[in-house]
Structure formats: C-alpha cells, structure tokens
Short mmCIF file of C-alpha atoms in Angstrom, two decimals:
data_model
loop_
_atom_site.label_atom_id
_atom_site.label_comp_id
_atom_site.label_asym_id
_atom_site.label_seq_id
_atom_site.Cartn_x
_atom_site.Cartn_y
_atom_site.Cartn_z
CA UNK D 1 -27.04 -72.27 25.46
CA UNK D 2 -30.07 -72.83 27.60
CA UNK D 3 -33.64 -70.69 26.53
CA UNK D 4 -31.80 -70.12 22.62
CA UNK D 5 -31.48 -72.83 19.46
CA UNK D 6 -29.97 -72.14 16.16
CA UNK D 7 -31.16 -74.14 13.30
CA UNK D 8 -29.21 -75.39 11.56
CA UNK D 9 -26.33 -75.42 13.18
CA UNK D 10 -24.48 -76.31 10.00
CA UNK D 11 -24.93 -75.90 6.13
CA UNK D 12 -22.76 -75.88 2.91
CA UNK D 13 -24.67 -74.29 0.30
CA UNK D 14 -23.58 -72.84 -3.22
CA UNK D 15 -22.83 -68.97 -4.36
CA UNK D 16 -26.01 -67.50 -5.47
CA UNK D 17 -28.76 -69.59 -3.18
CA UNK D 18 -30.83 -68.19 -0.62
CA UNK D 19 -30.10 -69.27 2.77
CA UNK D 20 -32.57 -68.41 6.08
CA UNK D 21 -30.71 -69.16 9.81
CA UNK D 22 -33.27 -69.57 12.51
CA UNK D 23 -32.81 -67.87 15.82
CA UNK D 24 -35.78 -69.28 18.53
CA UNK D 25 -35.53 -68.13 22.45
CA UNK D 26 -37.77 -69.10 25.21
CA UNK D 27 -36.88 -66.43 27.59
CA UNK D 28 -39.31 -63.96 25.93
CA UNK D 29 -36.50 -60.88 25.91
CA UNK D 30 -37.45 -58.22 24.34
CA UNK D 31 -33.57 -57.74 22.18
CA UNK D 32 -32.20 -60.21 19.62
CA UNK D 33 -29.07 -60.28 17.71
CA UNK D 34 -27.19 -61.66 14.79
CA UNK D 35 -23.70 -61.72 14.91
CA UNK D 36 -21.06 -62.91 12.62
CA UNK D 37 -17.57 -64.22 13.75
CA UNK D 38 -14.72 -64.74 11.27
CA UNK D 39 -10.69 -64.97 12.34
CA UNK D 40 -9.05 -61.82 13.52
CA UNK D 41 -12.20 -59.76 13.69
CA UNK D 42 -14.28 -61.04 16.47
CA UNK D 43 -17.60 -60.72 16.71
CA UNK D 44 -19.53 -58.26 14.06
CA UNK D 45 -22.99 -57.47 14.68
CA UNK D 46 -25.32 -58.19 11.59
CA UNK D 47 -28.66 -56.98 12.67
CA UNK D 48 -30.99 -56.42 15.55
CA UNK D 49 -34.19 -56.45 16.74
CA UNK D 50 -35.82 -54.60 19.69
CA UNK D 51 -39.31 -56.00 19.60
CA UNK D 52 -41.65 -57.73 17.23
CA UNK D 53 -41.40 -56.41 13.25
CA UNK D 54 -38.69 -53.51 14.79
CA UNK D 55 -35.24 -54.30 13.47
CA UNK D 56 -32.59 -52.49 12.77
CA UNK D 57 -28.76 -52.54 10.84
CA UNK D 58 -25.70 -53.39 12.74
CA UNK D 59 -22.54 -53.18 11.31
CA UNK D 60 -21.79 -55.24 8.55
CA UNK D 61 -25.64 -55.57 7.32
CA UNK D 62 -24.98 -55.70 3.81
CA UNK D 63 -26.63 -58.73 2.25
CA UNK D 64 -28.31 -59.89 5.21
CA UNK D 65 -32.18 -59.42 5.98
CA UNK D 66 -33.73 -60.09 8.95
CA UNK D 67 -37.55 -60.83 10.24
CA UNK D 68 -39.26 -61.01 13.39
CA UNK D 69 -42.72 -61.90 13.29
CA UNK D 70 -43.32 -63.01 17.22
CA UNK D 71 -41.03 -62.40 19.98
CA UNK D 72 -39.36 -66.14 20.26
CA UNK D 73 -37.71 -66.09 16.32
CA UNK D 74 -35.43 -63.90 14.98
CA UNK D 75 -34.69 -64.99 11.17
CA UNK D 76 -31.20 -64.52 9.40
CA UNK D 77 -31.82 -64.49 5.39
CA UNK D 78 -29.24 -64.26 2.91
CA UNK D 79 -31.28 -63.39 0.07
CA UNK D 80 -28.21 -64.66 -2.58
CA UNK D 81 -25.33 -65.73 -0.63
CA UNK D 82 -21.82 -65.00 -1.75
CA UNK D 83 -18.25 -66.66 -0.62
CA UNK D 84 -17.54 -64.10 1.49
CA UNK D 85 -20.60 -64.60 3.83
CA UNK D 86 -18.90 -67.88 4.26
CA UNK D 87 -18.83 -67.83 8.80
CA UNK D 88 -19.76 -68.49 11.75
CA UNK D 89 -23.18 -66.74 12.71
CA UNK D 90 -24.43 -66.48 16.53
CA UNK D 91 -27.70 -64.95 17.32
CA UNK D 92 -27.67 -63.60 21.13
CA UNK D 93 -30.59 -62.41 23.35
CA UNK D 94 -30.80 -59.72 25.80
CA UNK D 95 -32.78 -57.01 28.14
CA UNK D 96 -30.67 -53.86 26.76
CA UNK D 97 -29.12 -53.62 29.77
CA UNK D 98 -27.92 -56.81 31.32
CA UNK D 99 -25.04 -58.92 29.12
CA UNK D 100 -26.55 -60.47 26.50
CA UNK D 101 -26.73 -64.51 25.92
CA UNK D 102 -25.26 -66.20 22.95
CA UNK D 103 -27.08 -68.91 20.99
CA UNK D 104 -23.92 -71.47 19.84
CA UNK D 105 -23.34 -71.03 16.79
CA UNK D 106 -24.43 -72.01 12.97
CA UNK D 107 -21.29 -72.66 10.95
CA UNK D 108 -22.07 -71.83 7.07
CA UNK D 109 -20.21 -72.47 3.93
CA UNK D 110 -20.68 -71.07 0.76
CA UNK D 111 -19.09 -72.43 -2.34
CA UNK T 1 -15.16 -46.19 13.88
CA UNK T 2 -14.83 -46.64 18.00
CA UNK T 3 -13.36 -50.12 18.53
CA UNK T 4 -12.25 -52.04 21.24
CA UNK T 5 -8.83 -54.01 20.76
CA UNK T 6 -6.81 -56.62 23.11
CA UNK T 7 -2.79 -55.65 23.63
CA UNK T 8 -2.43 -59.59 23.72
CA UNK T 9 -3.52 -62.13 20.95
CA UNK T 10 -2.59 -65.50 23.18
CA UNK T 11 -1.49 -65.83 26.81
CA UNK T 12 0.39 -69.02 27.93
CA UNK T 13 0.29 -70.06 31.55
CA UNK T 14 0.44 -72.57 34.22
CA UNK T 15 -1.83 -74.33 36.03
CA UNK T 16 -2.67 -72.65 39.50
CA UNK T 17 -0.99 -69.32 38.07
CA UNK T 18 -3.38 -65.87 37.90
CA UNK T 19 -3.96 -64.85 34.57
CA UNK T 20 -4.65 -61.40 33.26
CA UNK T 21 -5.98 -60.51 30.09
CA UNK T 22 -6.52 -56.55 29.00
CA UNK T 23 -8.56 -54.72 26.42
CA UNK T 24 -8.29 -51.42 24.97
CA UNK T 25 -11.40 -49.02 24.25
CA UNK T 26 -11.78 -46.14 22.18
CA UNK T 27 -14.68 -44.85 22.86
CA UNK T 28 -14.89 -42.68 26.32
CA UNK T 29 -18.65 -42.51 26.09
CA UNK T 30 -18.92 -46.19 26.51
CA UNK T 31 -20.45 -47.19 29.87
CA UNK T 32 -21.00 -50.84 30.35
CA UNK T 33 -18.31 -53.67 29.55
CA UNK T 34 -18.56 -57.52 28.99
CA UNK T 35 -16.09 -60.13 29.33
CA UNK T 36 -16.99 -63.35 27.84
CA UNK T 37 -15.33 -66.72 27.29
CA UNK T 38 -15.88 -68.90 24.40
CA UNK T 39 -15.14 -72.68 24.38
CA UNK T 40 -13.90 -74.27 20.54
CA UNK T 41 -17.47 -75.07 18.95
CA UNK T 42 -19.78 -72.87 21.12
CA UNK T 43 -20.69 -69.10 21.80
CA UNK T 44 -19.49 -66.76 24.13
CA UNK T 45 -19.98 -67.39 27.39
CA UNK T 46 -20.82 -64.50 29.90
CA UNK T 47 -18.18 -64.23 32.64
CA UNK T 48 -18.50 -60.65 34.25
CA UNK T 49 -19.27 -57.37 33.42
CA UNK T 50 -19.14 -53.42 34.82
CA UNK T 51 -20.15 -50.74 34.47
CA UNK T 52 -18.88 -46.94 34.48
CA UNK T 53 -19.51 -45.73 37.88
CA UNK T 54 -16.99 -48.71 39.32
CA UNK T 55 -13.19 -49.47 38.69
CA UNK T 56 -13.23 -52.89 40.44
CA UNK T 57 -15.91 -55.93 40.18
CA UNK T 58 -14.86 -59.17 41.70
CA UNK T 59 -16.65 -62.58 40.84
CA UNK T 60 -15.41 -66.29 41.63
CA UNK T 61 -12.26 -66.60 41.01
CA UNK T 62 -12.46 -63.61 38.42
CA UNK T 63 -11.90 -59.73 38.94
CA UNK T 64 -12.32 -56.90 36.04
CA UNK T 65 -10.88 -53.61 36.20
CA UNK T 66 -11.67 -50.41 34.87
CA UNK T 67 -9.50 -47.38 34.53
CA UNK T 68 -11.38 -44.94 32.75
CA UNK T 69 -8.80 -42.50 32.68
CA UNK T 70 -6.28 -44.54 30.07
CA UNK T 71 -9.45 -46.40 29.11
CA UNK T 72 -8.63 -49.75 29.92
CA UNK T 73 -10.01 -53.01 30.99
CA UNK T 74 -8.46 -56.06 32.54
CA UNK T 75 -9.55 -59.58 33.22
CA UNK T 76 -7.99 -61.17 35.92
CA UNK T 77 -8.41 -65.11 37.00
CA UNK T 78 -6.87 -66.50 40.04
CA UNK T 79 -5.51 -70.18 40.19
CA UNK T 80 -5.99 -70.31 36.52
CA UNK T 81 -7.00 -74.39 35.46
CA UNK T 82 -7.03 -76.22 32.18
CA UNK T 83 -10.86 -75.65 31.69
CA UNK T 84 -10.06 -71.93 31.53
CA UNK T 85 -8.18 -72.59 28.44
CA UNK T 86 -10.36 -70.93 25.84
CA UNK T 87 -10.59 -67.34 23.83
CA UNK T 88 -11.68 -64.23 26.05
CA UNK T 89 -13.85 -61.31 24.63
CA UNK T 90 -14.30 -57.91 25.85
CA UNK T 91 -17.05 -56.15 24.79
CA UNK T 92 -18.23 -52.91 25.06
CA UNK T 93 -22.22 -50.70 25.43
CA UNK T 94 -22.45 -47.27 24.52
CA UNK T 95 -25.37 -46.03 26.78
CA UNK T 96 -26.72 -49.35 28.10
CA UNK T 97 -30.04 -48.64 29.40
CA UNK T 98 -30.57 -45.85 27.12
CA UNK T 99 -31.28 -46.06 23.70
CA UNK T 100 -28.63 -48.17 22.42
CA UNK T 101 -30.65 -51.12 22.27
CA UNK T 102 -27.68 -53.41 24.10
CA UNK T 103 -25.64 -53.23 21.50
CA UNK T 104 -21.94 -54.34 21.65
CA UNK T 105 -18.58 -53.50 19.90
CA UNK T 106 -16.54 -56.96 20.36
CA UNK T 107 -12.67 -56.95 20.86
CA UNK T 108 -10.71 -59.35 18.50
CA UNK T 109 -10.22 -61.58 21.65
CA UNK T 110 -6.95 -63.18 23.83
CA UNK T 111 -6.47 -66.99 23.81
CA UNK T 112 -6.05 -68.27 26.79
CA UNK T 113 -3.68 -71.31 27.42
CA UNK T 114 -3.44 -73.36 30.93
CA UNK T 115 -0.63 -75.85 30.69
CA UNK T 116 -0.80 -78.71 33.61
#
C-alpha cells in the first residue's frame, strides 16, 4: 500500500531463531500497528505504538517485542520464534480516529 | 472478550447482482466501524466506515448499515463485479478519538464470490 513497506515480505526461518519484521511509513502518523492473520481468526492485533518509544500490548503479544525509535519504523521482533508464530503479519498506520491503512503483508514460516 | 463475528463465512453471487454481507458486535460501547476488503496476497483494503451517531453511510456503489439496537452491521454492494470477489472485514473502535489509540477488534471475515 502506498506511504507503508514491509521488509521482508517473506522468510522461512527455523524454531528457536530470532526474527525482526520491519514496518517503515512515510505518512508521518502518529499510530502504528502489528497485526497477525491466521485462518478462521482474522486479524489479531500484536502490538502498538502511539508515538516514538510509546508502545503498548495488543492482544496476542506474547513472544513478540516491538521498538520504535523515530516515527517512520515500527519493528516486529520475535526474540526466539516458535511454530506457532508461523503467519501472516501486517503492520497498519493510522490517526486514532480515521480507518487505519494496512501495509501488505510479510508471510513467515517457522520450522 | 468483546468480539465481532460475521453470520456468513462465503457469499456466492452473480455478476450485476447486490451483495450484502453482515457482522455481528458484542460490544455496545463500540462507536466507530470499518469495513475492509482484502485481495489474495495483500492487506486489507479500506472500503467505508461509520460511526455511532449514523445508521446509514453510502459510498460508490457501497452502503453500510448500522442498527445499534440488535447491534448489527451490514455491507451492501450494488451491481456486484468479478473484481469484488475477495474476503470482507468488519472491524470495530471502542472510543475512537478517545483514548483507545485506534485500536480494532477484526471479524473472522465473509468471502465474497462474483460469478460472470
């Protein structure tokens, strides 16, 4: 989507590695997102972040960090990754109250 | 916790036919609702949204409705075509504007076929 890139937007890594997604924006909001998206439950939110170094848990935040140095990157780590974390991740943008904006997607595999 | 769900996991139609897709919500504090589309291979893709203080919000070619009092949502597309073959999210905002920081409780999603 225009004004967000995900990097990478694919990687198989093994059980046990750390793994860091990349969310970068160039429409300088102030809210980012990580999301996870896995068949028959949608999409979960991971963390959030409402302005530089302020982040906070979402819903399934277990085993997930996040960073936010500047206002453009929002960082995804998974400090020892297990099968299970084995999805689709989106990071999204937004203004807290106007729709948010969805990056497209980094698909991640965990063996 | 407060959800939103879909009564419909797919929807068949045909082309030129109107389409409606609904969503359930729990949570009667909830104030501001998303529908998005997503395309195989991409993210969600905003298509409308409303908020609490309306029941009706009409875009091109798509209306939503709310009905707060069975707390419900529709999506409705007229003249549906192939290209709006896809899944379709609602979403839900507790207290947009306020202080829930924009975020959004996701429905598991309808898939949308348009036959030719």
């Amino acid at each position: 989507d225009a004004g967000i890139t995900q990097s990478p937007r694919h990687k198989v890594t093994e059980t046990g590695t750390p793994v860091t997604l990349r969310c970068h924006q160039t429409e300088n909001h102030r809210y980012m997102y990580w999301y996870r998206q896995d068949p028959g439950h949608g999409l979960r939110l991971i963390h959030y972040s409402y302005g530089v170094k302020d982040t906070d848990k979402g819903e399934v935040s277990d085993g997930y960090s996040v960073s936010r140095s500047k206002t453009e990157d929002f960082l995804l780590t998974l400090e020892s990754a297990t099968s299970s974390q084995t999805s689709v991740y989106f990071c999204a943008i937004g203004s807290g109250n106007q729709p948010q904006h969805f990056g497209d997607g980094t698909r991640l595999s965990i063996l | 916790g407060e959800s939103v769900g879909l009564h419909l996991p797919t929807l068949s139609v045909q082309e030129g036919d109107n389409s409606i897709i609904n969503c359930a919500y729990s949570n009667s504090a909830s104030d501001y609702f998303i529908w998005y589309k997503q395309e195989s291979g991409k993210g969600p893709q905003f298509i409308i949204d409303i908020r609490s203080n309306m029941d009706k919000r009409q875009g091109q070619r798509v209306t939503v409705l709310l009905n707060k009092t069975v707390k419900h949502l529709s999506l409705q597309i007229a003249a549906t075509q192939p290209g709006d073959s896809a899944v379709y999210f609602c979403a839900e905002n507790l207290n947009a504007g306020g202080t829930s920081y924009g975020k959004l409780t996701f429905g598991q999603g309808t898939i949308l076929t348009v036959h030719p």
